[in-house]
Coordinates of C-alpha atoms in Angstrom, one line a residue:
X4 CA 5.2 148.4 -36.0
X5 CA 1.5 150.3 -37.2
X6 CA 2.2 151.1 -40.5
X7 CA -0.1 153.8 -42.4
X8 CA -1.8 153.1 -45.1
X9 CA -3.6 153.9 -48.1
X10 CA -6.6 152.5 -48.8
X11 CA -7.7 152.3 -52.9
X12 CA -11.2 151.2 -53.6
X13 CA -11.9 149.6 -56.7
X14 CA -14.1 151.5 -59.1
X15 CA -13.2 149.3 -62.2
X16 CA -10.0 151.1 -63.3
X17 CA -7.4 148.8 -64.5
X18 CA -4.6 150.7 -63.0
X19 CA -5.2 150.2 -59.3
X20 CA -2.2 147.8 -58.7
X21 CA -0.3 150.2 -60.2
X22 CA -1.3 152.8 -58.2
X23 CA -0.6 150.4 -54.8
X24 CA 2.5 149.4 -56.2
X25 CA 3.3 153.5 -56.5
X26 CA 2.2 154.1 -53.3
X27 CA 4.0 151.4 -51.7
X28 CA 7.2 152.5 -53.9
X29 CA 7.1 156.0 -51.9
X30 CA 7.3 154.2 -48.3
X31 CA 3.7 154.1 -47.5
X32 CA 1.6 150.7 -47.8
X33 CA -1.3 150.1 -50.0
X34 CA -4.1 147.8 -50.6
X35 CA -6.8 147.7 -53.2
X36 CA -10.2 146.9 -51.4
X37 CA -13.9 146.7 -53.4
X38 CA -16.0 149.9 -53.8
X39 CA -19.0 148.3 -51.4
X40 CA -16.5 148.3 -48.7
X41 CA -19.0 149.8 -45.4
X42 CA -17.8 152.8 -43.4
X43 CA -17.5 150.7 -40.8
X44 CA -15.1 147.8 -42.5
X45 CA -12.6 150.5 -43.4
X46 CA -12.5 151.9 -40.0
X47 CA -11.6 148.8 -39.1
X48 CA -8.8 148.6 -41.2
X49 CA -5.7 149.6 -39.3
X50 CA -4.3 152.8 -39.8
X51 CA -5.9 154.3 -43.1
X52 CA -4.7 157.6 -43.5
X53 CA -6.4 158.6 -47.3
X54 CA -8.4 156.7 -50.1
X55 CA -7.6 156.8 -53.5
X56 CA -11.2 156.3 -56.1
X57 CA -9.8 155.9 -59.4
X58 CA -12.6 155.4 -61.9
X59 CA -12.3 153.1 -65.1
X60 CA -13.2 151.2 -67.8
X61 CA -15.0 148.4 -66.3
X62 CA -17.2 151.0 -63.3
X63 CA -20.1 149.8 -65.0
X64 CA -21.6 146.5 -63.6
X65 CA -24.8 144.8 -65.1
X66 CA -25.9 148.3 -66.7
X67 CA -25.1 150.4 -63.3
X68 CA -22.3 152.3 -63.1
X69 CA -21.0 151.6 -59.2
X70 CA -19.5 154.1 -56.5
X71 CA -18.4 154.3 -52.4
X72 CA -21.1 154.8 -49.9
X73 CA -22.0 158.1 -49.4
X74 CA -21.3 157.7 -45.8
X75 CA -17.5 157.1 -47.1
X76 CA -18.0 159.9 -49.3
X77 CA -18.9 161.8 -46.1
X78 CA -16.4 160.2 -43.4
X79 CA -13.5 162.2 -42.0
X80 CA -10.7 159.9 -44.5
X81 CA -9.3 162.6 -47.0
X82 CA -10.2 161.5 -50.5
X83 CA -8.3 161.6 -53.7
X84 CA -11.1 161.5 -56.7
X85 CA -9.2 160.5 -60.3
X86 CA -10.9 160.1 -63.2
X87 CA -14.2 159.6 -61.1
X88 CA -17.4 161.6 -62.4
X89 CA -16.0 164.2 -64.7
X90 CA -12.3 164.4 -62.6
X91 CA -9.5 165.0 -64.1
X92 CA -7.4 161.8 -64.9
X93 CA -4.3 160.5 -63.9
X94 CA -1.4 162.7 -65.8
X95 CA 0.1 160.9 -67.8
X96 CA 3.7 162.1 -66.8
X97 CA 5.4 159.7 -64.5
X98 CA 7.0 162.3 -62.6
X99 CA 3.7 164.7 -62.5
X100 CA 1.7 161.9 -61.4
X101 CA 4.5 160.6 -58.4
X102 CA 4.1 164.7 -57.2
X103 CA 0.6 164.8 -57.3
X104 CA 0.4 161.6 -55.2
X105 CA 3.4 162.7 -52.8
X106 CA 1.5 165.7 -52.3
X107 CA -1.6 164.0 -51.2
X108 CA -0.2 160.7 -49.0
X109 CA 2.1 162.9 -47.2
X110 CA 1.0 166.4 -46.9
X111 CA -3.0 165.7 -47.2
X112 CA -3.1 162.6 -45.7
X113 CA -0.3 163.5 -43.1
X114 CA 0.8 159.6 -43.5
X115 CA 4.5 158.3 -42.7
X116 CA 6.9 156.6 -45.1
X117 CA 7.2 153.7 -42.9
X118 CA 6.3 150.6 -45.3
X119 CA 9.6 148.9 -45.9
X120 CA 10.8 145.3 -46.3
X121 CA 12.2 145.1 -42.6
X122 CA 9.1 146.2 -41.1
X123 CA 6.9 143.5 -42.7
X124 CA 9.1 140.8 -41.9
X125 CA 9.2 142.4 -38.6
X126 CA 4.9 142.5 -38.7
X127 CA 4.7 139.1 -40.1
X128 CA 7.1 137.3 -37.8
X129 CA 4.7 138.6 -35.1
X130 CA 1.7 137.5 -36.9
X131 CA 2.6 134.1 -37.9
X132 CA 3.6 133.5 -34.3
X133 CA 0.0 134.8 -33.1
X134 CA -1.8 132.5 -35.6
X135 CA 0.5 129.3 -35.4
X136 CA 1.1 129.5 -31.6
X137 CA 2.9 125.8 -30.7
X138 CA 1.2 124.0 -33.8
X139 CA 2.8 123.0 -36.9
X140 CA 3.1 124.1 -40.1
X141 CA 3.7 122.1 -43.9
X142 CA 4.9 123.7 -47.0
X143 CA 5.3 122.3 -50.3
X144 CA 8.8 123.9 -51.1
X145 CA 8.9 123.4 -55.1
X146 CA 12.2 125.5 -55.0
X147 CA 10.4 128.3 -56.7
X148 CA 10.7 132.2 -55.6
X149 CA 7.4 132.2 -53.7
X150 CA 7.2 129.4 -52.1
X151 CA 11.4 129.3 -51.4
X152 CA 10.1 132.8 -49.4
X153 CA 7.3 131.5 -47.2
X154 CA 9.7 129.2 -46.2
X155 CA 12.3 131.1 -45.1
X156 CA 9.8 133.6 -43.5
X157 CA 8.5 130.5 -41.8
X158 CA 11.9 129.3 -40.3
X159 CA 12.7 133.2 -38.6
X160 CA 9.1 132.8 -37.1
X161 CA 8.7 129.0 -35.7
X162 CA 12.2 127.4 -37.0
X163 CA 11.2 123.4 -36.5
X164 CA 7.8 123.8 -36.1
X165 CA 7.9 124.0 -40.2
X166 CA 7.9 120.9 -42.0
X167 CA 9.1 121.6 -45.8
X168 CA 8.5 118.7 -48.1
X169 CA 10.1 119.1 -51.4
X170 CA 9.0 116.8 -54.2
X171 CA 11.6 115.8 -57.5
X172 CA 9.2 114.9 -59.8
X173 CA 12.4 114.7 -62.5
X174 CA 10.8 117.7 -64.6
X175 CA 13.3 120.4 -62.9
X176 CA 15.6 122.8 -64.2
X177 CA 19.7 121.1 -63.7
X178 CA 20.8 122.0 -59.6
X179 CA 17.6 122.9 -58.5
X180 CA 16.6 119.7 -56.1
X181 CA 20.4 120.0 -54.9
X182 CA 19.8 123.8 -53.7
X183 CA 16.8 123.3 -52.4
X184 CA 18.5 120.6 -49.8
X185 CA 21.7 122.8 -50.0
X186 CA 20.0 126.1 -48.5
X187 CA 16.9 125.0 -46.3
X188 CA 17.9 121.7 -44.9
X189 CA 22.0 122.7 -44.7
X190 CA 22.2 126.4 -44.2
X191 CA 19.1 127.0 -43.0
X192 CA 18.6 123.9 -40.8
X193 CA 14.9 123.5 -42.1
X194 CA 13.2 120.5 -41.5
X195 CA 13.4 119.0 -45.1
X196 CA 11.4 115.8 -46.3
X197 CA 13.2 115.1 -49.8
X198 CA 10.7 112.6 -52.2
X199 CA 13.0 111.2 -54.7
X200 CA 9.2 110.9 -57.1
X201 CA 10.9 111.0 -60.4
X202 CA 10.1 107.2 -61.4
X203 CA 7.1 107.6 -60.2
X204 CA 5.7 111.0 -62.3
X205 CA 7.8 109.6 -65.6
X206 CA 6.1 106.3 -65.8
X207 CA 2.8 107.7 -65.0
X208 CA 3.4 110.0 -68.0
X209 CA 5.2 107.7 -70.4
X210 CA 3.4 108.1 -73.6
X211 CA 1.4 111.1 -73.0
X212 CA 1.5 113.2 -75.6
X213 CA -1.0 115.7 -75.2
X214 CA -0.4 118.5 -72.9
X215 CA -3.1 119.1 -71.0
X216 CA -3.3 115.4 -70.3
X217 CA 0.4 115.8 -68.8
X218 CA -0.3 118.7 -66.7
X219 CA -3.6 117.3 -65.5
X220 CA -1.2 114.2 -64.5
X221 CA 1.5 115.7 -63.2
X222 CA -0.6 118.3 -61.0
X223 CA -2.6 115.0 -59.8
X224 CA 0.4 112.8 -59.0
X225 CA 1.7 115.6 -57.1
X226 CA -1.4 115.9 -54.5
X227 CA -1.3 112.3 -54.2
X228 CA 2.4 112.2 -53.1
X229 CA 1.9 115.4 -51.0
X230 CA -1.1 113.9 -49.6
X231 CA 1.1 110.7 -48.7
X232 CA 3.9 112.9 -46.6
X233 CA 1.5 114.8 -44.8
X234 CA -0.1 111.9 -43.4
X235 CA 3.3 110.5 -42.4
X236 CA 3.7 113.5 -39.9
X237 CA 2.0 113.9 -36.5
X238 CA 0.4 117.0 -35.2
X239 CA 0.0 119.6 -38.5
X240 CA -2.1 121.9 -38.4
X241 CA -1.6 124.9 -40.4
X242 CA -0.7 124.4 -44.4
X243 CA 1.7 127.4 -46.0
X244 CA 1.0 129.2 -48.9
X245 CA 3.3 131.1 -51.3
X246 CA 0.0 132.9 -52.7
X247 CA 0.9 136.8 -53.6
X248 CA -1.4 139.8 -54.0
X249 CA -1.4 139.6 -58.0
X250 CA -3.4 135.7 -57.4
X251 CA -6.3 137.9 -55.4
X252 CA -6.0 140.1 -57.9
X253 CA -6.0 138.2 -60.9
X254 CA -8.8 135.9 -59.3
X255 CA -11.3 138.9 -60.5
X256 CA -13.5 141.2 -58.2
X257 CA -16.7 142.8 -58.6
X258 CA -15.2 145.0 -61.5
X259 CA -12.3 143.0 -62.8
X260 CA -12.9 139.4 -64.7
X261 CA -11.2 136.7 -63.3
X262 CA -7.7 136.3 -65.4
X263 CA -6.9 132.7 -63.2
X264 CA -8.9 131.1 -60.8
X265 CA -7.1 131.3 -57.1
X266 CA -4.2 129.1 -56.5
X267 CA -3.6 126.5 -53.8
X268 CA -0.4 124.6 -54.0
X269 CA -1.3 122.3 -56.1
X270 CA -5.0 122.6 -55.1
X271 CA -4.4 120.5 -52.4
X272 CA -7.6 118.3 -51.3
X273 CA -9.7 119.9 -48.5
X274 CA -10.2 116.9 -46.3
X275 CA -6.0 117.8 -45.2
X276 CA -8.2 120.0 -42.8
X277 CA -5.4 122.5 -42.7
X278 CA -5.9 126.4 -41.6
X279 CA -3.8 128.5 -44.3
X280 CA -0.8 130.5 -43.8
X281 CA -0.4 133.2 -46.2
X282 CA 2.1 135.6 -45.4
X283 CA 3.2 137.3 -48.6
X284 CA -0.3 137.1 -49.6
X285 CA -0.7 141.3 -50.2
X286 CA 3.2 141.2 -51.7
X287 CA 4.1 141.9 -55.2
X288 CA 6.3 139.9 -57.0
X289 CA 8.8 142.1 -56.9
X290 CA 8.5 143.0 -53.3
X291 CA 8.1 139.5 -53.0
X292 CA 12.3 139.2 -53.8
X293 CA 13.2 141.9 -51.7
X294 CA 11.3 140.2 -48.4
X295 CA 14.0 136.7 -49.8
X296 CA 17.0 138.9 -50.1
X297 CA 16.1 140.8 -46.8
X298 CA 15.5 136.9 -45.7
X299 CA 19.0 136.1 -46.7
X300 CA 18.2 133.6 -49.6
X301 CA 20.3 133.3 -52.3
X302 CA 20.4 136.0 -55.4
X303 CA 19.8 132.8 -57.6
X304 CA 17.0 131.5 -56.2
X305 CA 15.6 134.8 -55.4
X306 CA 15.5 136.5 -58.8
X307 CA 14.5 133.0 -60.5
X308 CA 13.2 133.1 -63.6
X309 CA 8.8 132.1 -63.9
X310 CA 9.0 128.4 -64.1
X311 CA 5.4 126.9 -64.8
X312 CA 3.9 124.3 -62.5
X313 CA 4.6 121.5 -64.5
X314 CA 8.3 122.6 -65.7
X315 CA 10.1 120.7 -67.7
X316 CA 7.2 118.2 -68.5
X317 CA 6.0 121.4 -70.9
X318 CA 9.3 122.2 -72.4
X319 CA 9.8 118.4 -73.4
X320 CA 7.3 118.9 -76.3
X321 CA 5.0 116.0 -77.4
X322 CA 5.5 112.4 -75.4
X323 CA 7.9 113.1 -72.3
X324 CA 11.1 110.6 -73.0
X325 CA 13.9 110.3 -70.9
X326 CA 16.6 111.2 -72.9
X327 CA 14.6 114.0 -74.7
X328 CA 14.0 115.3 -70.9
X329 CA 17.8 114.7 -70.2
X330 CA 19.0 117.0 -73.0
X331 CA 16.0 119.6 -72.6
X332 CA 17.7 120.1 -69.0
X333 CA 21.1 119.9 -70.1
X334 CA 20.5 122.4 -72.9
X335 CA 18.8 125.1 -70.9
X336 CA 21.5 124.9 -68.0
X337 CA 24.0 125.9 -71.1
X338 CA 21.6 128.2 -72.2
X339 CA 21.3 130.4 -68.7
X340 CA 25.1 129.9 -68.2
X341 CA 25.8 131.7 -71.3
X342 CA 23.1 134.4 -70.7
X343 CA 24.6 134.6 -67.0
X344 CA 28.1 135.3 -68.7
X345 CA 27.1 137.9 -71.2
X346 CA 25.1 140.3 -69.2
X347 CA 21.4 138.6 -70.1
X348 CA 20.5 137.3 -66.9
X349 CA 18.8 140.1 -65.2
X350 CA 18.1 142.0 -68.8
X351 CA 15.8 139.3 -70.3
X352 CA 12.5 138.4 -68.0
X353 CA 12.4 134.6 -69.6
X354 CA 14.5 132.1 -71.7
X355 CA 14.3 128.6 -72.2
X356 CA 15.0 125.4 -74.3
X357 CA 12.4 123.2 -75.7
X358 CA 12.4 120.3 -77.4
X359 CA 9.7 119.0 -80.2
X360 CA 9.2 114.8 -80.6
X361 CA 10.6 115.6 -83.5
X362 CA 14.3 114.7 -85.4
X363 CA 16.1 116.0 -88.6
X364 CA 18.9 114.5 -90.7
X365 CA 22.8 115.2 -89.3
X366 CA 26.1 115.0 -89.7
X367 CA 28.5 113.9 -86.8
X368 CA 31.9 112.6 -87.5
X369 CA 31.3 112.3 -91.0
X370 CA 28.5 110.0 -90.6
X371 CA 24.8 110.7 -90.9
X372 CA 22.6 111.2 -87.9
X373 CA 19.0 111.3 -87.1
X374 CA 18.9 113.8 -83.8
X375 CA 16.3 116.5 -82.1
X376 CA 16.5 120.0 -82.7
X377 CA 17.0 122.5 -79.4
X378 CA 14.7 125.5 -80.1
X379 CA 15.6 128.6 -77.9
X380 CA 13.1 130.9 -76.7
X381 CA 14.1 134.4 -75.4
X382 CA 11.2 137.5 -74.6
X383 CA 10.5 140.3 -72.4
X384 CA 7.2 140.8 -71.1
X385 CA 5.6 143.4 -68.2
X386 CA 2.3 141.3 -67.5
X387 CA 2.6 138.2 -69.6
X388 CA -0.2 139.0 -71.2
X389 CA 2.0 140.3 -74.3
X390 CA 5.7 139.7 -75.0
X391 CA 8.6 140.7 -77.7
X392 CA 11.4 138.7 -78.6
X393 CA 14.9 140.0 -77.2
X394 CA 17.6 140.8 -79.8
X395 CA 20.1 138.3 -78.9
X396 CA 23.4 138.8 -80.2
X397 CA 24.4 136.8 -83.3
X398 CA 27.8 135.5 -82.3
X399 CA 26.6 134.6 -79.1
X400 CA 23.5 132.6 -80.5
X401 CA 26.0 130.5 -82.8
X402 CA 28.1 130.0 -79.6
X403 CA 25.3 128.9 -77.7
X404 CA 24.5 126.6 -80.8
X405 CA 28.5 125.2 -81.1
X406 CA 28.3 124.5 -77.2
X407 CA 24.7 122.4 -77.3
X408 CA 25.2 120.9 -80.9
X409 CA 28.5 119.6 -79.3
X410 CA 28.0 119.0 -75.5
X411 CA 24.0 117.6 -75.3
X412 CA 23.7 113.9 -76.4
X413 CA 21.2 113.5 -79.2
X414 CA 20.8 117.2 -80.8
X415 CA 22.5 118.4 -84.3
X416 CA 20.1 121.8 -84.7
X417 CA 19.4 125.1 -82.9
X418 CA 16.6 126.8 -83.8
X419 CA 15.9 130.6 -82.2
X420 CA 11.6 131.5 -81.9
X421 CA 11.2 134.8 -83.4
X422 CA 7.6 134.9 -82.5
X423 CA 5.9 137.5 -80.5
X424 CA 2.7 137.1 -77.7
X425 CA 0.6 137.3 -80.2
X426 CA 0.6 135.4 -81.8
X427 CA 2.6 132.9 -79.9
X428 CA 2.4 132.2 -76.4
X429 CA 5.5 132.1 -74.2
X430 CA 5.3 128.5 -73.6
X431 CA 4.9 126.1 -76.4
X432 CA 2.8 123.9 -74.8

């Protein structure tokens, strides 16, 4: 189905994928495109019904301040100017500003509330079908929300023509390699290549204490034994993605630093020779969960918690050992049980356990013991960028302690990270 859509052009406001994500949020789809878009370009997009120019902070470029075309400025698209030479700016009431753009997508602009979840599924099971034809496609399925959603995505479009190869590197949250085989390969019938890698990534980081060392390590180990399945299969030609619209955005534009440089999975060597397939590629994250539960996956894997790359490898603080890693896993399992129990779950955006190299002076059964210390981390966050430490409830923090003081092998201490972003980071490593 066409969809209409708004188009805003970046004029160095920081607030443009706020304003797509509003515009989207009222039915109508959005994308953010640069300011030295042509006339002709645009026309090409599909659809445009209106153009949003939202000046900014950063509209000055190498001592020029930039701006449209005049032949856009002069085109038949009708144009909302905010905060753009001298216009008045966005107000700063939620409600007045949703009114002010309702007013102009539908009653300006004349467009149709028809951007929803089913439709894009709808659009993308078409276009993955267009692009992939009879080939076939590989995914790295880490388990994770995004790529767990190109994967499903994948299976309504071409079903077996999708390879899914899912690697246990051993530095995964407890139950996650067991879904992963649980949903795609029984409920979803997905072809599913399980590596069973976790000898291989621990001994390769036995020792390794430094943390950029072990993320270089575990990011290269897992290319190499990516590499190695995809050259056991005949006849791929197309690589998915889970790559979402905040990676294109973060990955800077003319007006807008880069915050990270683009992702690959992995960054996967270029001489695969693999086309991409990017479907969620212009989703937000959080339309990113609706397309999964409108996919039919799981609320648990859905609404997963950010997990980075090299999970529990960066939670297992100093020298990865095994038993450290063991009770690391086992700790934050009892940790997002409890939160799951006692209305946290959904409330809190990220909570952990982590584990220093590091062991204090016990008592167990009336003898002394030398044992690590479980530190809990618990924050809120809109953009990662800053992030405040949720109020956990006293009683239940000492519960959580009595159940992982008693139940994980080698810990007598909990310790709870009061810290704020700054001047802490989320992670500890």
């Amino acid at each position: 189905m066409k969809q209409d859509m708004i188009v805003v052009l970046d004029l160095g406001s920081e607030e443009n994928p706020k304003i797509a994500r509003e515009i989207r949020a009222l039915g109508v789809y959005s994308e953010i495109h640069p300011h030295d878009i042509t006339l002709a370009e645009l026309k090409a997009l599909p659809n445009v019904k209106g153009i949003v120019l939202n000046g900014g902070p950063n509209r000055v470029v190498d001592g020029v301040a930039i701006d449209v075309s005049q032949e856009i400025y002069d085109c038949d698209i009708p144009t909302l100017l905010v905060d753009h030479r001298g216009d008045a700016p966005w107000p700063a009431d939620d409600k007045e500003r949703e009114t002010a753009l309702k007013n102009f997508i539908f009653i300006i602009c004349g467009a149709e509330a028809n951007w929803n979840m089913d439709n894009f599924i709808a659009d993308q099971v078409e276009l993955i079908r267009r692009q992939v034809g009879d080939k076939k496609v590989l995914l790295a399925l880490s388990g994770g929300v995004d790529s767990s959603v190109v994967a499903a995505l994948l299976i309504k479009a071409i079903g077996k023509q999708l390879t899914c190869v899912h690697v246990n590197h051993g530095l995964l949250r407890k139950g996650e390699p067991e879904q992963v085989v649980k949903v795609f390969r029984d409920e979803m019938d997905a072809n599913l290549v399980y590596v069973d890698a976790v000898d291989r990534f621990l001994d390769k980081l036995a020792g390794v204490a430094d943390p950029e060392r072990k993320r270089k390590i575990i990011g290269g180990e897992f290319i190499r034994v990516f590499e190695e399945e995809a050259r056991k299969l005949d006849g791929i030609e197309f690589l998915g993605q889970g790559t979402i619209y905040p990676d294109i955005i973060e990955s800077g534009t003319k007006t807008v630093k880069a915050v990270k440089s683009h992702h690959n999975v992995g960054g996967l060597p270029e001489n695969l020779n693999f086309q991409l397939v990017e479907p969620l590629k212009m989703l937000f994250k959080d339309e990113v969960r609706a397309c999964g539960k409108a996919l039919g996956l799981p609320d648990n894997m859905v609404y997963r918690q950010p997990f980075p790359g090299p999970g529990l490898g960066v939670r297992c603080l100093g020298a990865i050992t095994r038993d450290r890693l063991e009770a690391v896993r086992e700790s934050d399992a009892i940790l997002r049980e409890e939160f799951a129990k006692n209305g946290l779950e959904g409330k809190v955006w990220q909570y952990f356990t982590a584990i220093p190299d590091l062991k204090s002076v016990g008592v167990r059964d009336n003898r002394r013991v030398d044992e690590w210390c479980v530190i809990i981390r618990a924050v809120n966050t809109v953009d990662a960028m800053t992030a405040t430490v949720e109020n956990v409830p006293f009683d239940l923090l000492q519960h959580i302690t009595r159940r992982i003081t008693s139940e994980v092998k080698g810990v007598n201490r909990v310790l709870f990270d009061l810290t704020t972003k700054p001047t802490g980071t989320i992670e500890w490593e």
